[in-house]
Coordinates of C-alpha atoms and ligand atoms in Angstrom, one line a residue:
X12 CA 68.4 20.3 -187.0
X13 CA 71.3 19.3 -189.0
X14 CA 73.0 16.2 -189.6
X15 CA 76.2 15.0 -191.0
X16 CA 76.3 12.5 -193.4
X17 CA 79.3 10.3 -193.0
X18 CA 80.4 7.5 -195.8
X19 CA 83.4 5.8 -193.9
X20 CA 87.1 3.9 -194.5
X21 CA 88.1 7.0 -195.1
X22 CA 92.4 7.3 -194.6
X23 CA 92.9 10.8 -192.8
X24 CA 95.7 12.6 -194.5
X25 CA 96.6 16.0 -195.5
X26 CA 97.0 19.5 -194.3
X27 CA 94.7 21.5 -191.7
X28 CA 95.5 25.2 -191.1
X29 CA 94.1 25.3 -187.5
X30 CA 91.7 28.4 -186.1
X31 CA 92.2 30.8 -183.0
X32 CA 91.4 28.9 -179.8
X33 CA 87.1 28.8 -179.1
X34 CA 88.4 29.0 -175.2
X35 CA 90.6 31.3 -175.6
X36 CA 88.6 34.1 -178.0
X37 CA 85.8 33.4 -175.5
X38 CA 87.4 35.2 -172.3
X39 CA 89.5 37.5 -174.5
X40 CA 86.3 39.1 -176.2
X41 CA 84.8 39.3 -172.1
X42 CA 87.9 41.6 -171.5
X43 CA 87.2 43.9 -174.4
X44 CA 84.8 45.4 -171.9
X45 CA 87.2 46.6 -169.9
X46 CA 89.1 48.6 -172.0
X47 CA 88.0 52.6 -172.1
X48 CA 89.1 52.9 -175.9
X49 CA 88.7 50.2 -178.8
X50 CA 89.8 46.9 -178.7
X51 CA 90.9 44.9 -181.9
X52 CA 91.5 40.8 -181.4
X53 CA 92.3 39.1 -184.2
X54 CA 92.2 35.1 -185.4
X55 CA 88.5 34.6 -183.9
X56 CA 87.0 31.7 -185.3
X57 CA 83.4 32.0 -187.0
X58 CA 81.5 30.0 -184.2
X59 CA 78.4 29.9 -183.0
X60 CA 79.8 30.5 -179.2
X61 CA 81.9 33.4 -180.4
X62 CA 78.4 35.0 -182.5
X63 CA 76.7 34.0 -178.8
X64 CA 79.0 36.4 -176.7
X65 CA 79.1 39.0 -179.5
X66 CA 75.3 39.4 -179.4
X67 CA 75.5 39.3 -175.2
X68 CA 78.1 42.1 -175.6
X69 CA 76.2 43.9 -178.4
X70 CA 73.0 43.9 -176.0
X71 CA 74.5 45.9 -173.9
X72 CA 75.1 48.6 -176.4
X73 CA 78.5 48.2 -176.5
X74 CA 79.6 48.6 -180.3
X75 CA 81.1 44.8 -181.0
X76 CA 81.4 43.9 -184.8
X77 CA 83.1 40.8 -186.0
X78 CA 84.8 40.7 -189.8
X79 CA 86.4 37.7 -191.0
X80 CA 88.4 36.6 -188.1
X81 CA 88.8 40.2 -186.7
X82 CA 86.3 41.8 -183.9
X83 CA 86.6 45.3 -183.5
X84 CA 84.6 46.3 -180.0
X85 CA 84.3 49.9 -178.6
X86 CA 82.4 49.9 -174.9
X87 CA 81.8 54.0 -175.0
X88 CA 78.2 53.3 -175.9
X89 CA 77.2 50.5 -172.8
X90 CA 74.2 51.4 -171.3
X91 CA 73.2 48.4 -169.2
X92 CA 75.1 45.2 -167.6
X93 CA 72.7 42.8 -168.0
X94 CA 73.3 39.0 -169.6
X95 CA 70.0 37.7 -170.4
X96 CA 69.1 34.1 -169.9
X97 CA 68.0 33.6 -173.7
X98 CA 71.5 33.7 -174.1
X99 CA 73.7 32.8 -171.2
X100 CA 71.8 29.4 -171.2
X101 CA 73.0 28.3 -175.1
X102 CA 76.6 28.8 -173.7
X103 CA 78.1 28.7 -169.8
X104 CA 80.8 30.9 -170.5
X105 CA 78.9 33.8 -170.7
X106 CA 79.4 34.4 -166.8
X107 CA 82.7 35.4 -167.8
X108 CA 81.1 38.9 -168.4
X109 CA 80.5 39.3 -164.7
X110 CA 84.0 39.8 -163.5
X111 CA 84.4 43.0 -166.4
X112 CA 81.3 44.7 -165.8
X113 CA 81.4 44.4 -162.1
X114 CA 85.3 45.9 -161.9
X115 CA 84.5 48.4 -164.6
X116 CA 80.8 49.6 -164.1
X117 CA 80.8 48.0 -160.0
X118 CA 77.4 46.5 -161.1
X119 CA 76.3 43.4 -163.1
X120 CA 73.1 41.0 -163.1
X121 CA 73.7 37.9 -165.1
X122 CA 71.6 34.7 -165.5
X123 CA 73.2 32.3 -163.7
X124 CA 74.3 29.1 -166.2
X125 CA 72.5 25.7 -165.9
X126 CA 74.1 22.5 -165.7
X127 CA 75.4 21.0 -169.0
X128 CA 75.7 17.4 -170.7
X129 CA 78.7 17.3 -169.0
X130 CA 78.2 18.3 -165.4
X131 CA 77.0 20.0 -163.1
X132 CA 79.7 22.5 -163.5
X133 CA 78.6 25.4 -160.8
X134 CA 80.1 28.6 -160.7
X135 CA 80.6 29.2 -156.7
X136 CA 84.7 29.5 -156.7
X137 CA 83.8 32.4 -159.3
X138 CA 81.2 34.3 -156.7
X139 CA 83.4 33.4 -153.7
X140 CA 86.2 35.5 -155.7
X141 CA 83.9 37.8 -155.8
X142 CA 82.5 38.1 -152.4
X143 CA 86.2 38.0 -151.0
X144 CA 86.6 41.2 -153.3
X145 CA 84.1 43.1 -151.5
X146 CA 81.2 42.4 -153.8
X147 CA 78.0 41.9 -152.8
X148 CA 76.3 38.3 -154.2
X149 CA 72.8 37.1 -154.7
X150 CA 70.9 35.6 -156.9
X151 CA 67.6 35.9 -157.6
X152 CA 65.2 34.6 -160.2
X153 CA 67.8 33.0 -162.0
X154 CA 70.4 35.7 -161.9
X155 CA 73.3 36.3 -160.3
X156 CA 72.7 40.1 -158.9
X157 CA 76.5 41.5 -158.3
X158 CA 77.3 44.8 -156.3
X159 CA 80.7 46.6 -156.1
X160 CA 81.6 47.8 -152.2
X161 CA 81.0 51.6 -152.0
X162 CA 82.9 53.7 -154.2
X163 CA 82.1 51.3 -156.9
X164 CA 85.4 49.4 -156.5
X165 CA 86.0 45.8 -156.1
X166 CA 89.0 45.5 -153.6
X167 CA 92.3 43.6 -154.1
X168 CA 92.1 40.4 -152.0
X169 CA 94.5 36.9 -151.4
X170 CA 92.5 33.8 -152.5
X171 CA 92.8 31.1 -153.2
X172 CA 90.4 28.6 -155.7
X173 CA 89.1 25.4 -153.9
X174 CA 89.8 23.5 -157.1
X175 CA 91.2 24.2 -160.2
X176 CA 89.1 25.8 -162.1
X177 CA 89.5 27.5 -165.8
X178 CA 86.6 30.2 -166.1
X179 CA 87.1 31.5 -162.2
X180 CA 90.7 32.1 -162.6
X181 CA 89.8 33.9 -165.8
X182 CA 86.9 35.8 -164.4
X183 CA 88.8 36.9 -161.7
X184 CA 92.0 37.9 -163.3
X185 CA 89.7 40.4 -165.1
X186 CA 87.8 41.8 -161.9
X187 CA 91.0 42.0 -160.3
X188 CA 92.9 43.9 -162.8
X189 CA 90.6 46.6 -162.2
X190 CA 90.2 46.5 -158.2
X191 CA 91.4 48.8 -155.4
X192 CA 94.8 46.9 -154.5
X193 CA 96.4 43.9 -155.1
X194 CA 94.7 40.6 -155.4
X195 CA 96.9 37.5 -155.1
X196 CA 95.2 34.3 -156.4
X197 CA 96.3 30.7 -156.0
X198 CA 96.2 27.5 -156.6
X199 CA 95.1 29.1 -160.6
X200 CA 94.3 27.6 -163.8
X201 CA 97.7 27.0 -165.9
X202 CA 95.9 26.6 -169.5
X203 CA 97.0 28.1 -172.2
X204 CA 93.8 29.6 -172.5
X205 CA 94.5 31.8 -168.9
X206 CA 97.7 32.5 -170.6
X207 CA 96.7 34.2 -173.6
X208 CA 93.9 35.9 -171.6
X209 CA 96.8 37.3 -168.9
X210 CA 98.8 38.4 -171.4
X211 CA 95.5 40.4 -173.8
X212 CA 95.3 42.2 -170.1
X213 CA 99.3 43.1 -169.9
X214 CA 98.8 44.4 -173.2
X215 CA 95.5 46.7 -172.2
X216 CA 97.5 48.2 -169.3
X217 CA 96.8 45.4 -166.8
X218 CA 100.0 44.6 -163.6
X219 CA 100.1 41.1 -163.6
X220 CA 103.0 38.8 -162.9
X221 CA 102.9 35.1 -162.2
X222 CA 101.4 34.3 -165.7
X223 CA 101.6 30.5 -166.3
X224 CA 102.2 29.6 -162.4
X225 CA 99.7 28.8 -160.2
X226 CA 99.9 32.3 -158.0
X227 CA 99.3 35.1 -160.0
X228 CA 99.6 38.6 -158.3
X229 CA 97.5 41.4 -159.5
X230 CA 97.9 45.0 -159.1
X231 CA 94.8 46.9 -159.6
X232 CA 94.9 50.0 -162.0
X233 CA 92.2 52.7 -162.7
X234 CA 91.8 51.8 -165.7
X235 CA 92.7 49.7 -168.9
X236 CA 93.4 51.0 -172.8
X237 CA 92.5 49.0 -175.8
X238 CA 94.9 47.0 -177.5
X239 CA 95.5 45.0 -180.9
X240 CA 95.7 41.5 -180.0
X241 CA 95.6 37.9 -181.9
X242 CA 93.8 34.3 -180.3
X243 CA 96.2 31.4 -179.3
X244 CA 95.9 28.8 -181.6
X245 CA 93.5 26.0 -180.7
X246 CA 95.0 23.2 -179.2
X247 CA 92.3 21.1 -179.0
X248 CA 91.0 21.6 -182.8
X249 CA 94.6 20.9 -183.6
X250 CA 94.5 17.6 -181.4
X251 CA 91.1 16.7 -182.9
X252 CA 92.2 16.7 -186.6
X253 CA 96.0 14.9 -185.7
X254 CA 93.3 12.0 -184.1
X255 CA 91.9 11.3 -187.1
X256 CA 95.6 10.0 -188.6
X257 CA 95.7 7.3 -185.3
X258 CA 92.6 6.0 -186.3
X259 CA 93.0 5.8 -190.0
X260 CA 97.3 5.2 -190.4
X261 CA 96.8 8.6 -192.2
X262 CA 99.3 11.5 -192.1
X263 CA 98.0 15.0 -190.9
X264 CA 99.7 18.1 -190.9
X265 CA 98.3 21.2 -188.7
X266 CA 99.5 24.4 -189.3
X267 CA 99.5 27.3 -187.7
X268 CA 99.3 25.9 -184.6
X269 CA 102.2 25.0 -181.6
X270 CA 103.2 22.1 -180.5
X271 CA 104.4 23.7 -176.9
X272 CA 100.8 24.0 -176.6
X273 CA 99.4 20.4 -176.7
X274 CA 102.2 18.3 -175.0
X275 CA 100.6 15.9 -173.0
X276 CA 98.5 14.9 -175.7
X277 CA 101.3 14.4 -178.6
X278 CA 103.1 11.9 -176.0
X279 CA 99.9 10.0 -175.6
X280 CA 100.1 9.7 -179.7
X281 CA 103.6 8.5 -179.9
X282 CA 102.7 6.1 -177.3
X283 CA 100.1 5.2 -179.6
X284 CA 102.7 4.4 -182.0
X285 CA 102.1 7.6 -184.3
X286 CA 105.4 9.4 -185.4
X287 CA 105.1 13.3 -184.1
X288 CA 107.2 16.0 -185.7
X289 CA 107.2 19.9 -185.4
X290 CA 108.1 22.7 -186.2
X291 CA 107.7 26.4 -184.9
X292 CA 104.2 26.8 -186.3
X293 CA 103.1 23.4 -187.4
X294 CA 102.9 19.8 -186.2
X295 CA 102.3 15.8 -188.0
X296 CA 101.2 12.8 -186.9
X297 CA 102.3 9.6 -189.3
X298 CA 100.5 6.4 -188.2
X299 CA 101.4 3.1 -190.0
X300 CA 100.0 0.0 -187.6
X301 CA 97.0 -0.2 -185.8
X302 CA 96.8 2.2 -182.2
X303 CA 99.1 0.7 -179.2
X304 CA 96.2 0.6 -176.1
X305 CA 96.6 3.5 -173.5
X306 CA 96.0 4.7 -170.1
X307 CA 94.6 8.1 -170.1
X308 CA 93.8 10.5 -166.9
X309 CA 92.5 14.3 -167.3
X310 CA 94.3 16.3 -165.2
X311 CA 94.3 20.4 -165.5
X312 CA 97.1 21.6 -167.4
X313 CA 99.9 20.3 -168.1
X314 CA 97.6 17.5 -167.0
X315 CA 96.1 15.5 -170.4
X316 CA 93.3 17.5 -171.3
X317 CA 89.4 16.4 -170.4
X318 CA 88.6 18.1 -174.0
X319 CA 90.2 15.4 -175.3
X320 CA 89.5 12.6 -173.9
X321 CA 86.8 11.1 -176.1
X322 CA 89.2 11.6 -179.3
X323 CA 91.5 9.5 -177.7
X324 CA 89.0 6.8 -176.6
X325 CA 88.1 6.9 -180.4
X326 CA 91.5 6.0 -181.0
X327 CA 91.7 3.4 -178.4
X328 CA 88.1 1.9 -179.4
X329 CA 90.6 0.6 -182.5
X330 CA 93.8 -0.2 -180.2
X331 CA 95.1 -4.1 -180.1
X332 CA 94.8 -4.6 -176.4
X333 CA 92.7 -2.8 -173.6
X334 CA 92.9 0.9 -172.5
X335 CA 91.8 2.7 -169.5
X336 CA 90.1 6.0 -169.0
X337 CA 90.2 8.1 -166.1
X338 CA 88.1 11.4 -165.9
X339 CA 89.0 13.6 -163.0
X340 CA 87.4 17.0 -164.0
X341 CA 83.7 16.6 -165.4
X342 CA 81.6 13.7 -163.3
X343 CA 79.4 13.1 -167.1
X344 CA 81.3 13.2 -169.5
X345 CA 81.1 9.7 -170.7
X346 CA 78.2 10.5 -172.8
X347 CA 80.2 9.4 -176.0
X348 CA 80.5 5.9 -174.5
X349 CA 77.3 4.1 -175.9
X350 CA 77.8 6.3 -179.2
X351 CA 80.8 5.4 -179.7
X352 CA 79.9 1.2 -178.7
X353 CA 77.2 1.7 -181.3
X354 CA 79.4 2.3 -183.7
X355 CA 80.9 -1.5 -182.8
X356 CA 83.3 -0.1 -180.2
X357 CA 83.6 -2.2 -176.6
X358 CA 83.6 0.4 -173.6
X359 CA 82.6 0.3 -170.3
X360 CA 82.3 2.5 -167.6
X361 CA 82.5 2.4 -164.0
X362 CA 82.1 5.7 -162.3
X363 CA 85.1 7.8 -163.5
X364 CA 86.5 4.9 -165.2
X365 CA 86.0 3.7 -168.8
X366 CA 88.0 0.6 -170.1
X367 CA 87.7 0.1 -173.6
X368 CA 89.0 -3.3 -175.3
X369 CA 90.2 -2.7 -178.9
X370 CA 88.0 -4.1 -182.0
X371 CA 89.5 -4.3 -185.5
X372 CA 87.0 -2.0 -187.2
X373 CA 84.1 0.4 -186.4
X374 CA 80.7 -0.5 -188.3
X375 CA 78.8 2.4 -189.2
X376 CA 75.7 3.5 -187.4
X377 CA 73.2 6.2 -186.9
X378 CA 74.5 8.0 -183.5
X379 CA 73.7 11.4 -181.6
X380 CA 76.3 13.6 -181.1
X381 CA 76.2 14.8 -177.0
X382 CA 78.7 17.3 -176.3
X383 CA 81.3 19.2 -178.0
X384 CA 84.3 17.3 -177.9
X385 CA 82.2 14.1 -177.8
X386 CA 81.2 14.7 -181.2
X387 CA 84.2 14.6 -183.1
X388 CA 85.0 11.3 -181.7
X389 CA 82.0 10.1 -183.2
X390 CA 82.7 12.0 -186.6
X391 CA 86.4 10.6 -186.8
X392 CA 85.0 7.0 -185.8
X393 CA 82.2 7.2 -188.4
X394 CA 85.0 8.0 -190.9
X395 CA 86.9 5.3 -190.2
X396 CA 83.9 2.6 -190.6
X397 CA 82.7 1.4 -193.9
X398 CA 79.0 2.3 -195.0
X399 CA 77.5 5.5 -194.2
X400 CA 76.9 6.9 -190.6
X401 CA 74.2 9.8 -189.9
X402 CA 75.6 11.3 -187.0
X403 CA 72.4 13.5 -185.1
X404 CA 72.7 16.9 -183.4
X405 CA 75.9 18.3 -184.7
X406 CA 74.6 21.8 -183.7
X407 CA 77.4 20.8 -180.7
X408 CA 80.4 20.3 -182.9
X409 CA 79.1 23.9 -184.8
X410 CA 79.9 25.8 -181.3
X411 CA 83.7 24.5 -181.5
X412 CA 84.9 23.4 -184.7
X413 CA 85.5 26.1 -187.0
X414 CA 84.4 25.0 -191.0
X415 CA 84.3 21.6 -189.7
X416 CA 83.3 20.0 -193.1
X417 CA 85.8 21.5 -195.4
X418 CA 88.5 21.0 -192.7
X419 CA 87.9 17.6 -192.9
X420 CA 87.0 17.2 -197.0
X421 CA 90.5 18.2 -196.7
X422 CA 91.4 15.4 -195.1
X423 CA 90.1 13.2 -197.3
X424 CA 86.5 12.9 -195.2
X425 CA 83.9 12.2 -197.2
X426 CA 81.4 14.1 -195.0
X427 CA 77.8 16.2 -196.3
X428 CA 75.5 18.1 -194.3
X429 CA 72.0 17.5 -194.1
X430 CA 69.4 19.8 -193.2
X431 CA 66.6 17.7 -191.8
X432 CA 64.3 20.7 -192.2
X433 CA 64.5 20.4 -196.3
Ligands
EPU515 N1 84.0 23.9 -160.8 C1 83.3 24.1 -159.6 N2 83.0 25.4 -159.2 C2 83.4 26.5 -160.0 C3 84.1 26.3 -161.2 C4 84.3 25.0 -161.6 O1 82.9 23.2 -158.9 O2 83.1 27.6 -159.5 C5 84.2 22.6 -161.3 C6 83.5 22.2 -162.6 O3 82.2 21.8 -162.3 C7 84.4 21.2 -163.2 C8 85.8 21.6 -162.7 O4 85.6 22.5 -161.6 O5 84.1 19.9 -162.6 C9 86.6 22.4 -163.8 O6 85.8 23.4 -164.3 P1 86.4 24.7 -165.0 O7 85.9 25.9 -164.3 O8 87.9 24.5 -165.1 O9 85.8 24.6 -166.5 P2 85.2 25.8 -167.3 O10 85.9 27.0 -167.2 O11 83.7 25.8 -167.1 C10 86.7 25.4 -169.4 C11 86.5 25.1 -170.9 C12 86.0 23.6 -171.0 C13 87.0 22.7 -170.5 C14 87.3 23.1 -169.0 C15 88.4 22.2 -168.4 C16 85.9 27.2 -171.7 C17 84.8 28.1 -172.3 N3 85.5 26.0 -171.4 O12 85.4 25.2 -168.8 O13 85.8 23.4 -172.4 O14 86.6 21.4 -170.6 O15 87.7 24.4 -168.9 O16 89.6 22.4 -169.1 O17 87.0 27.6 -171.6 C18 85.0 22.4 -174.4 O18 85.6 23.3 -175.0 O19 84.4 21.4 -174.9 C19 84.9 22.6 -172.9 C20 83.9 22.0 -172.2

């Protein structure tokens, strides 16, 4: 397993050209399967969650071939609709191949995800969808065993979500722009994410209006053409790296990214005291001082994100005063918390609720990366601490950060991987 190799008091500065969106590539390769002729989506980052779904899709003999950033996928050749366990267990987003292949093929069987360092995180408003579609549900060893009604249609429905939930809205926006009818869903997901995937489907063939708002109506067609198509930037990559200047008074500049798409968080840093400025494509953060404290909730878009939650606290961990954490949408993900207090950092939590008291410095440590997200707050703190800091299972920040190291070498980082296996 690797490890990163951190030497800190690092000053973050520099230019980052930001990567396509990990959740937004991740729904739009899903829809590739319901397009008749071949798809081509460009900007996909080289991740180990994009490789994941490619070899899902691939195993059911559709041709799917990434090159550089561009996947090329053609479905003529599927011969079965089946996710395999192996598989859908390294990443939970793989259940968004169940809305495509059950409003194209009528049929799917795929392993139903587990819980995650995070959560919980169950899948029922997705099935529900479904059901209220005419589908028939069950799931059995493992797998979630779908059905079309007779006639091998799904049939437009109104629903509406229980919560607010990213993956549903997406799965079902792809089921639905295939069904008998119109669907109407509300109370949807408003990321950007949704966004880009709505808009890939307009641009197969797909009726959808409401994009952005939290009813979308869907008129079914009979079937959907393949498009040319590029990945929304990635706010969250973009929000990671602009972090690492609050921590460090550094000065980053991310290109090729949008500021429209991250403003929740960019008022968080100028309430931080960092100076924000943008442009069409591009957006820096300027920190002089140490961090102003802050109180942070996650909240669904436009909501402060939950994805980036733990940068913040990393920024906050160096604040001068105390700053309190609120996180509505996963019940776990505090994981970072004792990580990040390792690393000299005073946090505590209370049920949702983490108040962390600003410390001058962090002292560098050896710490275990838990989640995604979590572990670039731990690589941005260890950056920021003199001494060196071996930071454990980074095979988590490999599924979402695209060319991590030299992205951050770049910066100024002084970061090496190690491969514990040499
Ligand atoms: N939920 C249910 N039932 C469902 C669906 C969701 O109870 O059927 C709950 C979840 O357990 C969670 C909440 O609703 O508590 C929100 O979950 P959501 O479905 O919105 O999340 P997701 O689609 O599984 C995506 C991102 C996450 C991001 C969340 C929230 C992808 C591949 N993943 O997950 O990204 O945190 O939305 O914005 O798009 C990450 O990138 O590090 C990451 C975890």
């Amino acid at each position: 397993m690797d490890q990163f190799l951190i030497t800190g008091s690092s000053r973050i500065a520099g230019e980052v050209t930001i990567s396509g969106a990990k959740n937004a590539a991740l729904p739009l390769l899903a829809a590739m399967i319901l397009a008749e002729t071949p798809t081509t989506l460009h900007n996909v980052p080289s991740l180990q969650d994009v490789r994941t779904l490619i070899a899902l899709i691939g195993g059911m003999g559709i041709h799917i071939q990434k090159q550089g950033d561009t996947v090329t996928c053609d479905t003529k050749t599927i011969d079965n609709f089946y996710a395999p366990y192996d598989l859908v267990k390294t990443m939970r987003a793989s259940i968004l191949v169940l809305g495509p292949l059950l409003a194209r093929f009528g049929e799917a069987e795929v392993s139903l995800p587990g819980g995650c360092a995070i959560g919980s995180r169950p899948v029922d408003q997705h099935l529900k969808a479904f059901e209220a579609m005419g589908a028939t549900i069950s799931v059995e060893n493992g797998y979630v065993k779908a059905q079309a009604p007779k006639g091998g249609k799904l049939i437009g429905c109104n629903f509406s979500f229980d919560m607010i939930t990213v993956g549903g809205t997406e799965n079902v926006i792809m089921a639905a722009a295939l069904a008998k009818g119109t669907t109407v869903l509300g109370n949807c997901a408003l990321e950007p994410e949704v966004v880009d995937l709505a808009n890939m489907l307009v641009a197969m063939g797909a009726k959808i209006s409401g994009i952005g708002t939290s009813t979308m109506t869907i008129e079914g067609v009979e079937r959907l053409h393949g498009c040319e198509y590029s990945v929304v930037a990635d706010r969250i990559e973009t929000g990671s790296y602009l972090a690492g200047a609050l921590m460090t008074r550094g000065d980053v500049l991310a290109k090729n990214t949008s500021a429209l798409l991250l403003t929740p968080v960019l008022e968080k840093f100028e309430d931080m005291g960092a100076v924000i400025t943008t442009g069409d494509d591009w957006i820096r953060a300027q920190m002089t001082g140490r961090p102003r404290p802050v109180n942070i909730r996650t909240q669904p878009h436009p909501g402060f994100p939950t994805d980036m939650q733990a940068q913040l606290m990393a920024i906050s961990c160096l604040a001068d005063g105390t700053s309190t954490f609120i996180e509505n949408i996963f019940e776990n993900r505090y994981m970072h918390v004792p990580e990040l207090n390792r690393l000299g950092a005073s946090i505590q939590v209370d049920g949702h609720t983490a108040v962390v008291t600003g410390v001058e410095n962090f002292t560098a440590a050896p710490v275990m990366a838990t989640d995604l997200r979590a572990s670039m707050s731990l690589v941005m703190a260890a950056a920021t601490a003199e001494g060196e800091s071996l930071i454990d299972r980074i095979y988590h920040i490999d599924r979402g950060y695209e060319n991590v190291e030299s992205k951050l070498r770049a910066l100024g980082v002084n970061i090496e991987r190690i491969n514990s296996n040499n």
